[in-house]
mmCIF file of C-alpha atoms in Angstrom:
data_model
loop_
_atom_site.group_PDB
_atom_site.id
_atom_site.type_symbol
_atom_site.label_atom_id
_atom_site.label_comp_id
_atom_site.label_asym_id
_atom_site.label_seq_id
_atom_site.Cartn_x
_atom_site.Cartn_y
_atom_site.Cartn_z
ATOM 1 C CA UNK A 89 185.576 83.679 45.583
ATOM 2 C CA UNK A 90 185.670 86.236 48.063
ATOM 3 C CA UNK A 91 185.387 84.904 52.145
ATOM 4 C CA UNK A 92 181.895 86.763 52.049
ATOM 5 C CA UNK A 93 179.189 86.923 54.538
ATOM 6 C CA UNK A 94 176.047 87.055 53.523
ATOM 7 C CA UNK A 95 173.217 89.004 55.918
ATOM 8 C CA UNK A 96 169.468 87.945 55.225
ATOM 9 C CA UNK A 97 167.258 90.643 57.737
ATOM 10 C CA UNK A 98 164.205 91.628 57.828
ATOM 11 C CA UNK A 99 160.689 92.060 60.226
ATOM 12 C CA UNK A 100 160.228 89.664 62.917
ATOM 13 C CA UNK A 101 157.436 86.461 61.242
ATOM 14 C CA UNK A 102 158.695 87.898 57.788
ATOM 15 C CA UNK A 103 160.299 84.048 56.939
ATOM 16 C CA UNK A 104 164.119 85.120 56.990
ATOM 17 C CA UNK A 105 164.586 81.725 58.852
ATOM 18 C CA UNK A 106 163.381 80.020 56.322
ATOM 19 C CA UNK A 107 164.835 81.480 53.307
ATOM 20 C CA UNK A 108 167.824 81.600 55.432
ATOM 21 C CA UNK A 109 168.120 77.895 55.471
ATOM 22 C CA UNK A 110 167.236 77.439 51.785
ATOM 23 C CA UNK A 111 170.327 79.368 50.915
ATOM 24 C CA UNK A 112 172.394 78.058 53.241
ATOM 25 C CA UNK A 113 171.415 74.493 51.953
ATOM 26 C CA UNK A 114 171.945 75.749 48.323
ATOM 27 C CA UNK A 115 175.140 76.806 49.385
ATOM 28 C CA UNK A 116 176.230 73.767 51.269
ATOM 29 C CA UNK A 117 177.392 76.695 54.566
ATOM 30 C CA UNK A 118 176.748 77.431 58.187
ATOM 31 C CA UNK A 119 174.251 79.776 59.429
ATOM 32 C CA UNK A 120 174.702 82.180 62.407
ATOM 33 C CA UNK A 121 172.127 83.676 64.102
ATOM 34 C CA UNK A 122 171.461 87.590 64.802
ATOM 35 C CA UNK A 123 168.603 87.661 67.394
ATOM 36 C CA UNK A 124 168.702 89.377 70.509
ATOM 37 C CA UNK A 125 166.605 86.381 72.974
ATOM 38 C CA UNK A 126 167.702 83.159 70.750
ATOM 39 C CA UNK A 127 170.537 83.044 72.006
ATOM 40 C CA UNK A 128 169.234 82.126 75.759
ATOM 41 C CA UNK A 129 169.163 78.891 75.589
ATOM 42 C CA UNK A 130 166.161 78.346 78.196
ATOM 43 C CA UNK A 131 163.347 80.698 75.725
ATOM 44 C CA UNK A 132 162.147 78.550 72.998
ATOM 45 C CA UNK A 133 158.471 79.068 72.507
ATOM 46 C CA UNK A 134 158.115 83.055 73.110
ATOM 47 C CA UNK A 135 161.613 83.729 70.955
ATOM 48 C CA UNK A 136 160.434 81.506 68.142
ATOM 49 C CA UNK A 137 163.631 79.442 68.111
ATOM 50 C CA UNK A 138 164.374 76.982 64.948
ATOM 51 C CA UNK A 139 162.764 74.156 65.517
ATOM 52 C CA UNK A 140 164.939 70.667 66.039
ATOM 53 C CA UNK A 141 164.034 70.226 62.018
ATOM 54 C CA UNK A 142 165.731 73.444 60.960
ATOM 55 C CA UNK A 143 168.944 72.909 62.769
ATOM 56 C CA UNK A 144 169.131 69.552 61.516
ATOM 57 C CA UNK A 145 168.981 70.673 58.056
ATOM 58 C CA UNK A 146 172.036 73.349 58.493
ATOM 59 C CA UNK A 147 174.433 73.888 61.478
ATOM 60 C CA UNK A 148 173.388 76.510 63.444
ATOM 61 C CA UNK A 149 175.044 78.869 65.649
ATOM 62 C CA UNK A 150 174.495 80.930 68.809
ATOM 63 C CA UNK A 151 171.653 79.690 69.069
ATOM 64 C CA UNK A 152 170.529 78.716 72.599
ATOM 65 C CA UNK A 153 174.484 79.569 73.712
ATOM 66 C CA UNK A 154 173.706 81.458 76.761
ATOM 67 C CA UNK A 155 171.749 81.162 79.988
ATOM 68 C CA UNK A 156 169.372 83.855 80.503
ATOM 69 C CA UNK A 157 171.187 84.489 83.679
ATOM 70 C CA UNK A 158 174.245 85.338 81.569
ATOM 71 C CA UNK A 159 174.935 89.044 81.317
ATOM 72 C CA UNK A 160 175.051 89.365 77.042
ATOM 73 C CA UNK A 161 175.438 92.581 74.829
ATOM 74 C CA UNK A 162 176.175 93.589 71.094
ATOM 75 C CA UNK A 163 179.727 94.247 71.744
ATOM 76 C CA UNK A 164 179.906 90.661 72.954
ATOM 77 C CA UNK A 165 177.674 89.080 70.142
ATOM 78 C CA UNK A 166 180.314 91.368 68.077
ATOM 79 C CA UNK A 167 183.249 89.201 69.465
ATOM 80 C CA UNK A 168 181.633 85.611 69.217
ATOM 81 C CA UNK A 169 180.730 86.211 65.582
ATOM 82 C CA UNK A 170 184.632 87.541 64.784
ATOM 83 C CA UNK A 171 185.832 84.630 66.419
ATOM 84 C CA UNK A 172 183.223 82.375 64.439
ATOM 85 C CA UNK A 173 184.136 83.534 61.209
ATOM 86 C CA UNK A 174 187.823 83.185 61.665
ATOM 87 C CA UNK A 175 186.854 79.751 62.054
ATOM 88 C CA UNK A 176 184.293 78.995 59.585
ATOM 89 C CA UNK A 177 186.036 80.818 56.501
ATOM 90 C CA UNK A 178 189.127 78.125 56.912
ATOM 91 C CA UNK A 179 186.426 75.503 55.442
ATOM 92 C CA UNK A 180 183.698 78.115 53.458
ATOM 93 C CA UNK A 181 184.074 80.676 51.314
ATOM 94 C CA UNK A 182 180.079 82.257 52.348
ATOM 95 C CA UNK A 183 178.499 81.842 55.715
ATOM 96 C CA UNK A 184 174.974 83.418 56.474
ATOM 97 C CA UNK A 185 174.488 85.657 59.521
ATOM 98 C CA UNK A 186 170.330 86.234 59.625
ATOM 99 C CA UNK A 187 167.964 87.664 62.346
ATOM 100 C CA UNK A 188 165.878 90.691 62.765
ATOM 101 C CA UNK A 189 168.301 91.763 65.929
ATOM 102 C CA UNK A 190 169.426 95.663 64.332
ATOM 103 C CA UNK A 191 172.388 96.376 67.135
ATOM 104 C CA UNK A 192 173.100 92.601 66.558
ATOM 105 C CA UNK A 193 173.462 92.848 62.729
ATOM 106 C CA UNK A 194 174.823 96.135 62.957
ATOM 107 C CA UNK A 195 177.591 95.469 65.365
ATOM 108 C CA UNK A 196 178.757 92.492 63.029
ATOM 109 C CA UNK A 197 179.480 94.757 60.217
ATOM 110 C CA UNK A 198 180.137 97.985 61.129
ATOM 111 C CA UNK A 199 181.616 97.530 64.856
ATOM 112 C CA UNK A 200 180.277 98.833 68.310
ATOM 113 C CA UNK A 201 182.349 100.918 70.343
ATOM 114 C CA UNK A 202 183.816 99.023 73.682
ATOM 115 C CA UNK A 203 181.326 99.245 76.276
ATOM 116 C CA UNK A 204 182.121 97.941 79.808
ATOM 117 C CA UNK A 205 180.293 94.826 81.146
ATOM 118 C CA UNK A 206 178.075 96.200 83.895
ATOM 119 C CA UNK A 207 178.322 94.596 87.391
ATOM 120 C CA UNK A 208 175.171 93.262 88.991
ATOM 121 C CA UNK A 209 176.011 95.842 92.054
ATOM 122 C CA UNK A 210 176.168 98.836 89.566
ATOM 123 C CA UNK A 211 173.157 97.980 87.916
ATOM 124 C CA UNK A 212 171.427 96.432 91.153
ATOM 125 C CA UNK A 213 172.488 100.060 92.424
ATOM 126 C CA UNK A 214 171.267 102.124 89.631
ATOM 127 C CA UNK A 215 168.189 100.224 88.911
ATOM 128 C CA UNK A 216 167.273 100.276 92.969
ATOM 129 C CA UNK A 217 167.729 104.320 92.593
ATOM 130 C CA UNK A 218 165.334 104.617 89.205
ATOM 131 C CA UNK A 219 162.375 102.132 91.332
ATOM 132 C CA UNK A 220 162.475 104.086 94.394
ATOM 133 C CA UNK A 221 163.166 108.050 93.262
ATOM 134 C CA UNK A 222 161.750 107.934 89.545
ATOM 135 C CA UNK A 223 163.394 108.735 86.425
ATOM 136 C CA UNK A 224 163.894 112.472 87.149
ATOM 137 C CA UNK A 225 167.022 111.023 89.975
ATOM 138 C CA UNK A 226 168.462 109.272 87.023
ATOM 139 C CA UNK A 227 168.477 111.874 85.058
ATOM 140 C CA UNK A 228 169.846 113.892 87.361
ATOM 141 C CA UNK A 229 172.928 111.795 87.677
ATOM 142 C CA UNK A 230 173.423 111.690 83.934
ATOM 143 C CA UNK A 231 173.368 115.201 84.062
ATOM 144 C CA UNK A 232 176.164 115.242 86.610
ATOM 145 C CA UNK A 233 178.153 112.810 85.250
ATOM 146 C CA UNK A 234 177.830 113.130 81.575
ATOM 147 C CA UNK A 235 176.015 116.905 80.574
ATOM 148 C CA UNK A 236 177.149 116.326 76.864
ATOM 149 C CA UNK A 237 175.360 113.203 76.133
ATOM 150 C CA UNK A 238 172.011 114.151 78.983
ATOM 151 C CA UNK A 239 171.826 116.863 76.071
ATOM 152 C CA UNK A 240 171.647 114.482 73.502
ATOM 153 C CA UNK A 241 169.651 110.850 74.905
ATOM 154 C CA UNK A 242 166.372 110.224 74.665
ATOM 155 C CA UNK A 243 165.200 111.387 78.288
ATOM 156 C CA UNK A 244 162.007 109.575 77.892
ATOM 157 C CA UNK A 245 163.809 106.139 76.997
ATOM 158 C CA UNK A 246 164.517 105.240 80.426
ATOM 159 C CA UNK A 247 165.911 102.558 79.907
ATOM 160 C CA UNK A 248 168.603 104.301 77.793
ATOM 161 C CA UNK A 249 169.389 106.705 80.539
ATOM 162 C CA UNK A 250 169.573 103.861 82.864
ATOM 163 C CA UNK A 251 172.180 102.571 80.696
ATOM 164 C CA UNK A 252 174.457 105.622 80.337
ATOM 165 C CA UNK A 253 174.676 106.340 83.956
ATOM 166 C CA UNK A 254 175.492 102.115 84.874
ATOM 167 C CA UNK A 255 178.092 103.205 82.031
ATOM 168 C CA UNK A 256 179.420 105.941 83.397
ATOM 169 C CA UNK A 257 179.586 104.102 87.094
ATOM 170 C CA UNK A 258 181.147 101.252 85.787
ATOM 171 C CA UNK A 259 183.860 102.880 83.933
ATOM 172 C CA UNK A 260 184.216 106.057 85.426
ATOM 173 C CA UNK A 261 184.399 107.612 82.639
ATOM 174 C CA UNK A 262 181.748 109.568 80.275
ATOM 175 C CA UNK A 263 179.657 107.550 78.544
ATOM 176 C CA UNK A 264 180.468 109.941 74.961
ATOM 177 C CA UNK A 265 183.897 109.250 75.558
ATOM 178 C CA UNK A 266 183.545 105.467 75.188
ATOM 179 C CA UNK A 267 181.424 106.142 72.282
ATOM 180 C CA UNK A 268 184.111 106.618 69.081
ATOM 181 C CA UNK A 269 180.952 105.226 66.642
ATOM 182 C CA UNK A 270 183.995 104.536 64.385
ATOM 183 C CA UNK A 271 183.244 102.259 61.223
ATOM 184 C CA UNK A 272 185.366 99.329 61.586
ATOM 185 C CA UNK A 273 187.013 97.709 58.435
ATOM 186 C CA UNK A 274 186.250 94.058 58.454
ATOM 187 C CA UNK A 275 188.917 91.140 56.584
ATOM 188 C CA UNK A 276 185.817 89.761 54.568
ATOM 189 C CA UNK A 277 183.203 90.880 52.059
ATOM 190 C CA UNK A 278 179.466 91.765 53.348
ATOM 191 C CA UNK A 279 176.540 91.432 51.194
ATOM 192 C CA UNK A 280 173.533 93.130 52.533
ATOM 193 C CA UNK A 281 169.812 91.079 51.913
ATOM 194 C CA UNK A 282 166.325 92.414 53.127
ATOM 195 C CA UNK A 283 163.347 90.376 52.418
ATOM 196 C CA UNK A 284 159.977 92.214 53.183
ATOM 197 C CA UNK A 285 156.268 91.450 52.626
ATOM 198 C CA UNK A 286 153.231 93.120 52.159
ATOM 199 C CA UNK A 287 152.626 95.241 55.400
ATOM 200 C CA UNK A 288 148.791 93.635 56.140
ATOM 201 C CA UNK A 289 149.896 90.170 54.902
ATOM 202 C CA UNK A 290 153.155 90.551 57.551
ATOM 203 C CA UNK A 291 150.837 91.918 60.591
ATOM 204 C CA UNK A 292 148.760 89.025 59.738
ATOM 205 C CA UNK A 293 151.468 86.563 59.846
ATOM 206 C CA UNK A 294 152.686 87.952 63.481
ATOM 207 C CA UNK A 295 149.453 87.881 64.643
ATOM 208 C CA UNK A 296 149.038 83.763 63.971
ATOM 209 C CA UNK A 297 152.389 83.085 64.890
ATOM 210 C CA UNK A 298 151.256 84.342 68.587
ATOM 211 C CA UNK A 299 148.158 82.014 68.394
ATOM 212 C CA UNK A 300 150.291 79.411 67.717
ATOM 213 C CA UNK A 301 152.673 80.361 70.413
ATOM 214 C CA UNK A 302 149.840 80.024 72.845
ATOM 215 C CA UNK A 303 149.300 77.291 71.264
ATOM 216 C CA UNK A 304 152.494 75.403 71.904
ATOM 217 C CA UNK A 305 153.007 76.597 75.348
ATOM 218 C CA UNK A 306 154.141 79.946 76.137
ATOM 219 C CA UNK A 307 151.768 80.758 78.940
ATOM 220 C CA UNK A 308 153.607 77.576 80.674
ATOM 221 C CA UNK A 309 157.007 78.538 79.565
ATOM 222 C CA UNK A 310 156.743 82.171 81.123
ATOM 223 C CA UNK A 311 154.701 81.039 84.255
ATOM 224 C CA UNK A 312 158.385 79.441 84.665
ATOM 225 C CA UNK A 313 160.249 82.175 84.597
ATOM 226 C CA UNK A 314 157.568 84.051 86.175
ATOM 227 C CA UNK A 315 159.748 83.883 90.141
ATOM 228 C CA UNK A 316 162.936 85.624 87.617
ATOM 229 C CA UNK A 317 161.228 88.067 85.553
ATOM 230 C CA UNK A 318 163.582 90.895 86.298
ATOM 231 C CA UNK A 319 165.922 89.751 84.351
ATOM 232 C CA UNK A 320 167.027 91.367 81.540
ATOM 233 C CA UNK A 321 166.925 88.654 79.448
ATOM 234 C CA UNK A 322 163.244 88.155 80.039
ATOM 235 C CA UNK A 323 162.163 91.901 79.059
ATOM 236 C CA UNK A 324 160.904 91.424 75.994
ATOM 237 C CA UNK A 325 158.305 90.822 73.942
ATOM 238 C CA UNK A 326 155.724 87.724 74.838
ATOM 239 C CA UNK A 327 157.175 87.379 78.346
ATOM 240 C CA UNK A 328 156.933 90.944 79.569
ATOM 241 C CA UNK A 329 153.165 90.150 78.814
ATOM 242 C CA UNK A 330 152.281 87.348 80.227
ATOM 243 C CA UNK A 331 154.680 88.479 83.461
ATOM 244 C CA UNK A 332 151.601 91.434 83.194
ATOM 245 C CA UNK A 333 148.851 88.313 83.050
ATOM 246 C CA UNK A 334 150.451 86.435 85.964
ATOM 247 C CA UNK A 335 150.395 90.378 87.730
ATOM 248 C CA UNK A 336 146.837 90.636 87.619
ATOM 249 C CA UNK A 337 146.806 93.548 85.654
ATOM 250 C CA UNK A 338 145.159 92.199 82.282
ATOM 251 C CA UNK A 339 143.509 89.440 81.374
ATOM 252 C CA UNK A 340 144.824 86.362 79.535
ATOM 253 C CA UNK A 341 143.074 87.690 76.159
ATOM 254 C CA UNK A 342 144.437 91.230 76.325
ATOM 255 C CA UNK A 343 147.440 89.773 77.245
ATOM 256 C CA UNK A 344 147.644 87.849 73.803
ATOM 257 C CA UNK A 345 146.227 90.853 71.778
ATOM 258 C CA UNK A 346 149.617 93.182 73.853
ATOM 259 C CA UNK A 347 151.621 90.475 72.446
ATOM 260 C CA UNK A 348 150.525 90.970 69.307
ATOM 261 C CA UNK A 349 150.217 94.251 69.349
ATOM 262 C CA UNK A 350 153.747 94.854 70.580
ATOM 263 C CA UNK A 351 154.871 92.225 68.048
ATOM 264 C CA UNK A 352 154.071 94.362 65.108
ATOM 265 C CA UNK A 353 155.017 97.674 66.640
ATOM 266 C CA UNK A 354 158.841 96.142 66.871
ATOM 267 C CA UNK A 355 158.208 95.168 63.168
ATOM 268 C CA UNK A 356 157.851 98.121 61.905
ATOM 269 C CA UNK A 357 160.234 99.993 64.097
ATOM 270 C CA UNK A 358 162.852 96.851 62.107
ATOM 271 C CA UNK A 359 161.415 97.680 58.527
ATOM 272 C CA UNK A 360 162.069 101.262 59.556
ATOM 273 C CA UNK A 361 165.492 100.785 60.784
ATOM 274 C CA UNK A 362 166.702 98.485 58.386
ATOM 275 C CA UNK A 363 165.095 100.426 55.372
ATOM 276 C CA UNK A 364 167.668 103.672 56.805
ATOM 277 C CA UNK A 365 170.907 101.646 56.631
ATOM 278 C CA UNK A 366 170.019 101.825 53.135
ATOM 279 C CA UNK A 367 172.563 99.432 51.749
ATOM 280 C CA UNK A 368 170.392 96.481 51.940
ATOM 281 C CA UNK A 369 169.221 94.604 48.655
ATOM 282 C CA UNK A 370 165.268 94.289 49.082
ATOM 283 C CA UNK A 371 163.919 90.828 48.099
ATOM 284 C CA UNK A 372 160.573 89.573 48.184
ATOM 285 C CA UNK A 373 159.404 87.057 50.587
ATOM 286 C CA UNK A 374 156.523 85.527 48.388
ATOM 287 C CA UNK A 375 159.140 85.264 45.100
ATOM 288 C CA UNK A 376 159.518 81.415 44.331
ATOM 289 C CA UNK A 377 162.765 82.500 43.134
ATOM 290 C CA UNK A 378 163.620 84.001 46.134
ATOM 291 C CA UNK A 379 166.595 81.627 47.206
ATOM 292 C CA UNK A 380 167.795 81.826 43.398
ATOM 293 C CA UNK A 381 167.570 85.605 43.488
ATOM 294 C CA UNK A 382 169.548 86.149 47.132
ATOM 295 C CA UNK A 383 172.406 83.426 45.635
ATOM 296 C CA UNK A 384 172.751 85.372 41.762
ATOM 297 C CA UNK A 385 173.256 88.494 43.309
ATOM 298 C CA UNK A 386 175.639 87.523 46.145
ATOM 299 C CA UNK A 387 177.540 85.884 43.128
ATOM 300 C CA UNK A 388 177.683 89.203 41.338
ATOM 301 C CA UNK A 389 178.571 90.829 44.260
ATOM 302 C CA UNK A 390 181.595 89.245 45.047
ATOM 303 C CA UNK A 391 183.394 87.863 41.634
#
C-alpha cells in the first residue's frame, strides 16, 4: 500500500472528530490535527479540543503544542506536519490529518509559499499605525510598498492588508513577490474526505455545542485571558465575544447568541471553501456506514 494520508474536513460541530477517530481506530494509525486554535495548548473549552477520552483512544498530534503566546502560521503548521509524516510513515502506511482549518489543510497538500515570521516590533509597529490613523494609513502604505497586490487585496479585510504591509516590512520585499502560489509535489498519496450534514440539522448542532460550552466553562476560561486578549491567538471565535461581554458592550445573552451566530457564519464560509477545492469525496455524517465508506474508498484509491 501506498504511504497515503488520508484528510477527513468538513464544517466546524459537523462530527469530523469523531469519525476521525473511528477510522483511525479501524485503521490501527495516528491522527493529526488541522485546526487553527487547537493547537494552543492553554484554549480547551472555546476551541472544542478532544476530550482526555478521545486522545486516549488514538494518538493525537499538535494538539495543544503551542502556547498562545507563540507566534504560529500555515507555513509553519506546513513544516511540523512534513516533519511528522516523515516520521510516522516509517511505522504506518495511512495516517489521518482532520480539522475544519482551510489554510491549515490546504498548506499540507498543496504547499504555502515562504512567508517571513513577523517580529512583535513590526507588527507592534504596524498594528499601533492601523489603531491610531485608521485603515485608510494602511492602505496607503500598501499602496507604496506593494501597488500590484493593493490592486488586487481585499481593502475591506483589514486584517489582510495589515498582513501584507507587516510582510512587506519584515522582508523588504513585495509581498507578490513572496507569493509563487506554486503547487508543491508531495512524496505520499492524498485522499481527499468531506463529511457534511443537513444545513438546519448542522446550525442546530453549533448552536448546542455553544450551550454546552457555557456550560462547561468558557465564560471562566476567557475571563482568564481577558488581561491578554490582543493576542492573536485569542481572535477568534467564542473569545472575541466574551472579550466584547467583559467590554461592556453586550450582554452575556447576546454575547452567546454572537457566538453562535459567528459560529455558523464560519461554517458555511468552510462548506463553501471546501466544496471549491472540488477534489474532496463528500460523505455523509448521519451514514452508519460512514467509517466503512471513508476506509473502502481510501482502499480503492490507493491499490
Amino acid at each position: 500500500m501506498k504511504k497515503t494520508l488520508l484528510v477527513i474536513v468538513g464544517p466546524t460541530a459537523v462530527g469530523k472528530t469523531q469519525s476521525a477517530i473511528e477510522v483511525a481506530e479501524r485503521l490501527a494509525c495516528p491522527i493529526i490535527s488541522a485546526d487553527s486554535r487547537q493547537v494552543y495548548k492553554e484554549l480547551k473549552i472555546g476551541t472544542a479540543a478532544p476530550t482526555g477520552e478521545e486522545l486516549g483512544r488514538v494518538k493525537h498530534y499538535l494538539v495543544g503544542h503551542r502556547s498562545i503566546d507563540d507566534y504560529y502560521s500555515a507555513w509553519e503548521f506546513e513544516q511540523d506536519v512534513l516533519s511528522l509524516l516523515e516520521s510516522l510513515f516509517l511505522s504506518h502506511d495511512v495516517v489521518v490529518l482532520t480539522g475544519g482549518s482551510m489554510m491549515y489543510v490546504d498548506a499540507v497538500c498543496n504547499g504555502i509559499d515562504e512567508i517571513p515570521t513577523i517580529s512583535d516590533e513590526i507588527r507592534n509597529k504596524v498594528w499601533g499605525i492601523y489603531e491610531s490613523q485608521g485603515l485608510d494609513t494602511i492602505l496607503d502604505m500598501l499602496h507604496e510598498l506593494d501597488p500590484v497586490h493593493y490592486d488586487e487585496v481585499d481593502r475591506q479585510n483589514y486584517k489582510r492588508v495589515i498582513h501584507a504591509v507587516e510582510v512587506c516590512l519584515e522582508s523588504g520585499q513585495t509581498y507578490t513577490s513572496l507569493r509563487t502560489n506554486t503547487h508543491k509535489q508531495r512524496p505520499f498519496h492524498i485522499v481527499k474526505i468531506g463529511i457534511e450534514r443537513d444545513r438546519q440539522q448542522l446550525f442546530e448542532r453549533i448552536n448546542r455545542r455553544v450551550d454546552i460550552m457555557m456550560q462547561q466553562g468558557l465564560e471562566a476560561e476567557a475571563r482568564e485571558f481577558y488581561p491578554r486578549r490582543t493576542l492573536n491567538s485569542l481572535n477568534t471565535v467564542g473569545y472575541k465575544e466574551m472579550f466584547a461581554y467583559f467590554d461592556g458592550s453586550m450582554s452575556l445573552d447576546e454575547a452567546v447568541e454572537k457566538i453562535k451566530t459567528n459560529t455558523r457564519r464560519y461554517a458555511k464560509k468552510q462548506m463553501t471553501w471546501f466544496k471549491l477545492k472540488g477534489d474532496y469525496q463528500w460523505f455523509d455524517a448521519d451514514d452508519n456506514s460512514l467509517a466503512d465508506n471513508i476506509i473502502s474508498l481510501l482502499y480503492d484509491k490507493v491499490h
